[in-house]
PDB file of C-alpha atoms in Angstrom:
ATOM      1  CA  ARG K   1     -58.977 110.784 -75.012  1.00  0.00           C
ATOM      2  CA  ASP K   2     -58.567 114.513 -75.003  1.00  0.00           C
ATOM      3  CA  LEU K   3     -57.599 117.582 -72.696  1.00  0.00           C
ATOM      4  CA  SER K   4     -58.992 121.076 -73.128  1.00  0.00           C
ATOM      5  CA  CYS K   5     -57.840 123.592 -70.429  1.00  0.00           C
ATOM      6  CA  LEU K   6     -60.231 126.706 -70.188  1.00  0.00           C
ATOM      7  CA  SER K   7     -59.290 129.734 -68.158  1.00  0.00           C
ATOM      8  CA  PRO K   8     -61.369 132.856 -68.838  1.00  0.00           C
ATOM      9  CA  GLY K   9     -59.752 135.586 -65.942  1.00  0.00           C
ATOM     10  CA  ASP K  10     -58.402 133.621 -63.094  1.00  0.00           C
ATOM     11  CA  THR K  11     -61.266 131.082 -62.965  1.00  0.00           C
ATOM     12  CA  SER K  12     -59.245 127.415 -64.552  1.00  0.00           C
ATOM     13  CA  VAL K  13     -61.051 124.147 -65.867  1.00  0.00           C
ATOM     14  CA  LEU K  14     -58.878 121.600 -67.114  1.00  0.00           C
ATOM     15  CA  ALA K  15     -61.522 118.915 -68.780  1.00  0.00           C
ATOM     16  CA  GLY K  16     -60.895 115.680 -70.271  1.00  0.00           C
ATOM     17  CA  LEU K  17     -63.191 113.317 -72.818  1.00  0.00           C
ATOM     18  CA  TYR K  18     -62.875 109.455 -72.450  1.00  0.00           C
ATOM     19  CA  GLY K  19     -64.887 107.767 -74.852  1.00  0.00           C
ATOM     20  CA  PRO K  20     -66.893 106.725 -77.188  1.00  0.00           C
ATOM     21  CA  ALA K  21     -66.130 103.609 -75.643  1.00  0.00           C
ATOM     22  CA  GLU K  22     -67.496 100.244 -75.047  1.00  0.00           C
ATOM     23  CA  ALA K  23     -69.973 100.765 -71.687  1.00  0.00           C
ATOM     24  CA  LYS K  24     -70.831  98.825 -68.785  1.00  0.00           C
ATOM     25  CA  ILE K  25     -73.738  96.276 -69.070  1.00  0.00           C
ATOM     26  CA  SER K  26     -75.357  98.515 -66.449  1.00  0.00           C
ATOM     27  CA  LYS K  27     -74.621 102.163 -67.910  1.00  0.00           C
ATOM     28  CA  GLU K  28     -75.417 100.555 -71.569  1.00  0.00           C
ATOM     29  CA  LEU K  29     -78.319 102.225 -73.341  1.00  0.00           C
ATOM     30  CA  PRO K  30     -79.453 100.638 -76.552  1.00  0.00           C
ATOM     31  CA  ASP K  31     -80.286 103.675 -78.463  1.00  0.00           C
ATOM     32  CA  ARG K  32     -77.715 106.228 -77.731  1.00  0.00           C
ATOM     33  CA  ALA K  33     -74.624 106.695 -75.705  1.00  0.00           C
ATOM     34  CA  ALA K  34     -74.335 107.215 -72.298  1.00  0.00           C
ATOM     35  CA  LEU K  35     -72.829 110.401 -71.212  1.00  0.00           C
ATOM     36  CA  GLU K  36     -71.484 111.084 -67.772  1.00  0.00           C
ATOM     37  CA  VAL K  37     -69.827 113.825 -66.476  1.00  0.00           C
ATOM     38  CA  LEU K  38     -67.695 114.118 -63.461  1.00  0.00           C
ATOM     39  CA  LEU K  39     -67.265 117.433 -61.661  1.00  0.00           C
ATOM     40  CA  ARG K  40     -63.399 117.809 -59.410  1.00  0.00           C
ATOM     41  CA  PRO K  41     -63.206 120.181 -56.949  1.00  0.00           C
ATOM     42  CA  LYS K  42     -59.932 122.047 -56.624  1.00  0.00           C
ATOM     43  CA  VAL K  43     -59.523 120.087 -52.837  1.00  0.00           C
ATOM     44  CA  GLY K  44     -61.307 117.614 -51.421  1.00  0.00           C
ATOM     45  CA  LEU K  45     -64.392 115.566 -52.691  1.00  0.00           C
ATOM     46  CA  PRO K  46     -67.561 116.245 -54.668  1.00  0.00           C
ATOM     47  CA  GLY K  47     -70.692 117.743 -52.424  1.00  0.00           C
ATOM     48  CA  VAL K  48     -74.082 118.349 -53.264  1.00  0.00           C
ATOM     49  CA  LEU K  49     -73.254 121.264 -55.128  1.00  0.00           C
ATOM     50  CA  GLU K  50     -70.977 120.042 -57.628  1.00  0.00           C
ATOM     51  CA  ARG K  51     -73.354 116.673 -57.827  1.00  0.00           C
ATOM     52  CA  SER K  52     -76.250 119.437 -58.818  1.00  0.00           C
ATOM     53  CA  ARG K  53     -73.385 121.164 -61.452  1.00  0.00           C
ATOM     54  CA  GLU K  54     -72.868 117.946 -62.928  1.00  0.00           C
ATOM     55  CA  GLN K  55     -76.624 116.869 -63.780  1.00  0.00           C
ATOM     56  CA  LEU K  56     -76.708 120.703 -64.936  1.00  0.00           C
ATOM     57  CA  LEU K  57     -72.941 119.762 -67.364  1.00  0.00           C
ATOM     58  CA  ARG K  58     -74.982 116.270 -68.318  1.00  0.00           C
ATOM     59  CA  GLN K  59     -78.268 117.707 -69.681  1.00  0.00           C
ATOM     60  CA  THR K  60     -76.362 120.446 -71.449  1.00  0.00           C
ATOM     61  CA  CYS K  61     -73.837 118.317 -73.356  1.00  0.00           C
ATOM     62  CA  GLU K  62     -76.578 115.568 -74.052  1.00  0.00           C
ATOM     63  CA  ALA K  63     -78.760 118.397 -75.747  1.00  0.00           C
ATOM     64  CA  VAL K  64     -75.916 118.629 -78.650  1.00  0.00           C
ATOM     65  CA  VAL K  65     -73.690 115.631 -78.519  1.00  0.00           C
ATOM     66  CA  LEU K  66     -75.453 113.428 -81.546  1.00  0.00           C
ATOM     67  CA  GLY K  67     -75.211 110.110 -79.313  1.00  0.00           C
ATOM     68  CA  VAL K  68     -77.510 108.390 -81.582  1.00  0.00           C
ATOM     69  CA  LEU K  69     -74.433 107.480 -83.683  1.00  0.00           C
ATOM     70  CA  HIS K  70     -72.492 105.917 -81.086  1.00  0.00           C
ATOM     71  CA  PRO K  71     -75.387 103.381 -79.249  1.00  0.00           C
ATOM     72  CA  ARG K  72     -74.327 101.438 -76.004  1.00  0.00           C
ATOM     73  CA  THR K  73     -70.788 102.948 -75.489  1.00  0.00           C
ATOM     74  CA  ALA K  74     -70.095 105.644 -72.742  1.00  0.00           C
ATOM     75  CA  ILE K  75     -68.498 109.035 -72.840  1.00  0.00           C
ATOM     76  CA  SER K  76     -67.176 110.473 -69.811  1.00  0.00           C
ATOM     77  CA  LEU K  77     -66.204 114.034 -69.392  1.00  0.00           C
ATOM     78  CA  VAL K  78     -63.844 114.593 -66.256  1.00  0.00           C
ATOM     79  CA  LEU K  79     -63.632 118.425 -65.014  1.00  0.00           C
ATOM     80  CA  GLN K  80     -61.058 119.397 -62.923  1.00  0.00           C
ATOM     81  CA  VAL K  81     -61.194 122.988 -61.059  1.00  0.00           C
ATOM     82  CA  LEU K  82     -57.973 124.372 -61.102  1.00  0.00           C
ATOM     83  CA  SER K  83     -58.750 127.528 -59.729  1.00  0.00           C
ATOM     84  CA  ASP K  84     -62.694 129.444 -58.947  1.00  0.00           C
ATOM     85  CA  ALA K  85     -62.589 133.518 -58.811  1.00  0.00           C
ATOM     86  CA  GLY K  86     -65.911 133.535 -60.381  1.00  0.00           C
ATOM     87  CA  SER K  87     -67.638 132.456 -62.538  1.00  0.00           C
ATOM     88  CA  LEU K  88     -67.234 128.656 -62.097  1.00  0.00           C
ATOM     89  CA  LEU K  89     -70.344 126.862 -64.235  1.00  0.00           C
ATOM     90  CA  SER K  90     -69.846 128.961 -67.273  1.00  0.00           C
ATOM     91  CA  CYS K  91     -66.306 128.471 -67.687  1.00  0.00           C
ATOM     92  CA  CYS K  92     -67.067 124.689 -66.807  1.00  0.00           C
ATOM     93  CA  LEU K  93     -69.472 124.912 -69.464  1.00  0.00           C
ATOM     94  CA  ASN K  94     -66.883 126.443 -72.171  1.00  0.00           C
ATOM     95  CA  ALA K  95     -64.247 123.606 -70.962  1.00  0.00           C
ATOM     96  CA  ALA K  96     -66.726 120.911 -71.877  1.00  0.00           C
ATOM     97  CA  CYS K  97     -68.068 122.196 -75.356  1.00  0.00           C
ATOM     98  CA  MET K  98     -64.150 122.652 -76.196  1.00  0.00           C
ATOM     99  CA  ALA K  99     -63.525 119.213 -74.694  1.00  0.00           C
ATOM    100  CA  LEU K 100     -66.390 117.707 -76.824  1.00  0.00           C
ATOM    101  CA  LEU K 101     -65.238 119.434 -80.436  1.00  0.00           C
ATOM    102  CA  ASP K 102     -61.405 118.707 -79.287  1.00  0.00           C
ATOM    103  CA  ALA K 103     -62.413 115.331 -79.258  1.00  0.00           C
ATOM    104  CA  GLY K 104     -64.438 115.042 -82.774  1.00  0.00           C
ATOM    105  CA  LEU K 105     -67.413 114.211 -81.412  1.00  0.00           C
ATOM    106  CA  PRO K 106     -70.205 114.650 -83.639  1.00  0.00           C
ATOM    107  CA  LEU K 107     -72.321 117.966 -82.100  1.00  0.00           C
ATOM    108  CA  ALA K 108     -75.648 119.044 -83.243  1.00  0.00           C
ATOM    109  CA  ALA K 109     -74.693 123.056 -82.146  1.00  0.00           C
ATOM    110  CA  LEU K 110     -71.974 124.392 -80.255  1.00  0.00           C
ATOM    111  CA  PHE K 111     -72.626 125.692 -76.953  1.00  0.00           C
ATOM    112  CA  CYS K 112     -71.106 128.289 -74.240  1.00  0.00           C
ATOM    113  CA  GLY K 113     -71.681 129.374 -70.460  1.00  0.00           C
ATOM    114  CA  VAL K 114     -72.499 132.938 -69.832  1.00  0.00           C
ATOM    115  CA  THR K 115     -72.859 134.258 -65.996  1.00  0.00           C
ATOM    116  CA  CYS K 116     -74.461 137.360 -65.251  1.00  0.00           C
ATOM    117  CA  ALA K 117     -74.416 138.802 -61.601  1.00  0.00           C
ATOM    118  CA  LEU K 118     -77.414 141.291 -61.194  1.00  0.00           C
ATOM    119  CA  GLN K 119     -76.080 144.422 -58.809  1.00  0.00           C
ATOM    120  CA  PRO K 120     -78.481 145.203 -56.145  1.00  0.00           C
ATOM    121  CA  ASP K 121     -78.464 148.637 -58.440  1.00  0.00           C
ATOM    122  CA  GLY K 122     -79.790 146.895 -61.065  1.00  0.00           C
ATOM    123  CA  THR K 123     -76.344 147.031 -63.032  1.00  0.00           C
ATOM    124  CA  ILE K 124     -75.998 143.449 -65.059  1.00  0.00           C
ATOM    125  CA  LEU K 125     -71.886 142.303 -64.832  1.00  0.00           C
ATOM    126  CA  LEU K 126     -71.042 139.693 -67.722  1.00  0.00           C
ATOM    127  CA  ASP K 127     -68.658 137.027 -66.305  1.00  0.00           C
ATOM    128  CA  PRO K 128     -68.307 137.839 -62.824  1.00  0.00           C
ATOM    129  CA  THR K 129     -65.462 137.486 -59.883  1.00  0.00           C
ATOM    130  CA  ALA K 130     -66.151 135.782 -56.673  1.00  0.00           C
ATOM    131  CA  ARG K 131     -66.366 138.981 -54.907  1.00  0.00           C
ATOM    132  CA  GLN K 132     -68.797 139.927 -57.098  1.00  0.00           C
ATOM    133  CA  GLU K 133     -70.946 137.148 -56.888  1.00  0.00           C
ATOM    134  CA  GLN K 134     -71.227 137.707 -53.431  1.00  0.00           C
ATOM    135  CA  GLU K 135     -72.685 141.546 -53.406  1.00  0.00           C
ATOM    136  CA  ALA K 136     -74.519 140.465 -56.383  1.00  0.00           C
ATOM    137  CA  ARG K 137     -79.039 140.355 -55.702  1.00  0.00           C
ATOM    138  CA  ALA K 138     -78.879 137.419 -57.957  1.00  0.00           C
ATOM    139  CA  ILE K 139     -76.746 135.259 -60.205  1.00  0.00           C
ATOM    140  CA  LEU K 140     -77.528 133.625 -63.494  1.00  0.00           C
ATOM    141  CA  SER K 141     -75.896 131.314 -65.734  1.00  0.00           C
ATOM    142  CA  PHE K 142     -76.881 130.065 -69.328  1.00  0.00           C
ATOM    143  CA  ALA K 143     -75.701 127.380 -71.745  1.00  0.00           C
ATOM    144  CA  ILE K 144     -76.252 129.277 -75.419  1.00  0.00           C
ATOM    145  CA  ALA K 145     -76.583 126.859 -78.179  1.00  0.00           C
ATOM    146  CA  SER K 146     -74.540 128.534 -81.162  1.00  0.00           C
ATOM    147  CA  SER K 147     -77.263 127.688 -83.292  1.00  0.00           C
ATOM    148  CA  ASP K 148     -79.885 130.873 -83.144  1.00  0.00           C
ATOM    149  CA  ARG K 149     -78.583 131.327 -80.082  1.00  0.00           C
ATOM    150  CA  LYS K 150     -81.447 129.396 -77.783  1.00  0.00           C
ATOM    151  CA  VAL K 151     -80.946 128.919 -74.552  1.00  0.00           C
ATOM    152  CA  LEU K 152     -80.021 125.090 -73.391  1.00  0.00           C
ATOM    153  CA  MET K 153     -80.177 125.849 -69.959  1.00  0.00           C
ATOM    154  CA  ALA K 154     -80.557 128.412 -67.039  1.00  0.00           C
ATOM    155  CA  THR K 155     -79.914 128.421 -63.361  1.00  0.00           C
ATOM    156  CA  THR K 156     -80.198 131.167 -60.897  1.00  0.00           C
ATOM    157  CA  LYS K 157     -79.437 131.984 -58.173  1.00  0.00           C
ATOM    158  CA  GLY K 158     -80.619 134.815 -55.955  1.00  0.00           C
ATOM    159  CA  SER K 159     -84.019 136.981 -56.900  1.00  0.00           C
ATOM    160  CA  CYS K 160     -85.044 139.247 -60.154  1.00  0.00           C
ATOM    161  CA  SER K 161     -87.701 140.221 -61.829  1.00  0.00           C
ATOM    162  CA  VAL K 162     -88.751 138.422 -65.095  1.00  0.00           C
ATOM    163  CA  GLU K 163     -87.872 141.524 -67.339  1.00  0.00           C
ATOM    164  CA  GLU K 164     -84.520 141.616 -65.033  1.00  0.00           C
ATOM    165  CA  MET K 165     -84.094 137.771 -66.231  1.00  0.00           C
ATOM    166  CA  GLN K 166     -84.581 139.295 -69.909  1.00  0.00           C
ATOM    167  CA  GLN K 167     -82.073 141.705 -69.961  1.00  0.00           C
ATOM    168  CA  CYS K 168     -79.354 139.412 -68.358  1.00  0.00           C
ATOM    169  CA  LEU K 169     -80.336 136.517 -70.960  1.00  0.00           C
ATOM    170  CA  ALA K 170     -80.080 139.572 -73.734  1.00  0.00           C
ATOM    171  CA  ALA K 171     -76.682 140.352 -72.133  1.00  0.00           C
ATOM    172  CA  ALA K 172     -75.768 136.435 -72.265  1.00  0.00           C
ATOM    173  CA  GLN K 173     -76.901 136.432 -75.603  1.00  0.00           C
ATOM    174  CA  ARG K 174     -74.611 138.943 -76.681  1.00  0.00           C
ATOM    175  CA  ALA K 175     -71.520 137.674 -75.439  1.00  0.00           C
ATOM    176  CA  ALA K 176     -71.832 134.243 -76.608  1.00  0.00           C
ATOM    177  CA  ASP K 177     -70.851 135.728 -80.190  1.00  0.00           C
ATOM    178  CA  THR K 178     -67.813 136.950 -78.477  1.00  0.00           C
ATOM    179  CA  ILE K 179     -67.028 133.725 -76.819  1.00  0.00           C
ATOM    180  CA  PHE K 180     -67.834 131.512 -80.183  1.00  0.00           C
ATOM    181  CA  GLN K 181     -65.737 132.882 -81.883  1.00  0.00           C
ATOM    182  CA  PHE K 182     -63.001 132.037 -79.579  1.00  0.00           C
ATOM    183  CA  TYR K 183     -63.542 128.946 -80.299  1.00  0.00           C
ATOM    184  CA  ARG K 184     -63.312 129.261 -84.126  1.00  0.00           C
ATOM    185  CA  ASP K 185     -59.562 131.117 -83.285  1.00  0.00           C
ATOM    186  CA  SER K 186     -58.846 128.411 -80.928  1.00  0.00           C
ATOM    187  CA  VAL K 187     -59.119 125.610 -83.228  1.00  0.00           C
ATOM    188  CA  ARG K 188     -57.778 127.516 -86.235  1.00  0.00           C
ATOM    189  CA  ARG K 189     -54.801 128.308 -84.353  1.00  0.00           C
ATOM    190  CA  ARG K 190     -54.842 125.005 -82.924  1.00  0.00           C
ATOM    191  CA  TYR K 191     -55.416 122.695 -86.435  1.00  0.00           C
ATOM    192  CA  SER K 192     -53.121 125.514 -88.762  1.00  0.00           C
ATOM    193  CA  LYS K 193     -49.934 124.490 -86.780  1.00  0.00           C
ATOM    194  CA  SER K 194     -50.222 120.892 -87.762  1.00  0.00           C
TER     195      SER K 194
END
C-alpha cells in the first residue's frame, strides 16, 4: 500500500496504490495484472465525468505498467480529490505516476499530465485555474511519456484547429521536462533521508 499526494497550485489529489495482490477470479487476467483505477470526487459519489476520467487514467497507466511481470494479480489505484481549482485531470495523472513510482511497480516509462487552456485570442495557458478553464475556447489535456516525450493520451473539450492543437502539444511536451525534473527531485529527497 502506498500513498502519494500531489498538489500543483490549489488542486490536490491523494493517490493510494494497492497491489499487486491476489485478484478475484472474475477480474483475473491470465497474461497480466488487472489494473483498476478509482477516482473519488471531493464530495458526493462518482458520476459520469469521474468514470470517463477513470478510463483515461487506467488506459494511460496500462500503457506504462509492466503488468506481464505480475500475471493473475490485481493492482488498485485510488485517487481522492482533495481540492479542485483547475487542471484536475493532469493533477490526477501526475499523482498516479508518483504513486506507481513510489510503490516500486515496474514501469516501461514515467508519464506526466499537462493541461493547456486555449484562450479566445489564441494564447496558450499551461496549468489553468478553474476560472481560466471556464473562459477558454478549448481545454486540452495530455499524458506525456518520459521516453521520447510521446503522447500516451490526449483529450480535448471545446474546439481548436489542428495547428492550435499541435502548438498546445509542443507546449505540453516542453512543460513535461519540468514535471519530470520535479519527479526526480521528489524521489531524491525522499530516499536521501533514509
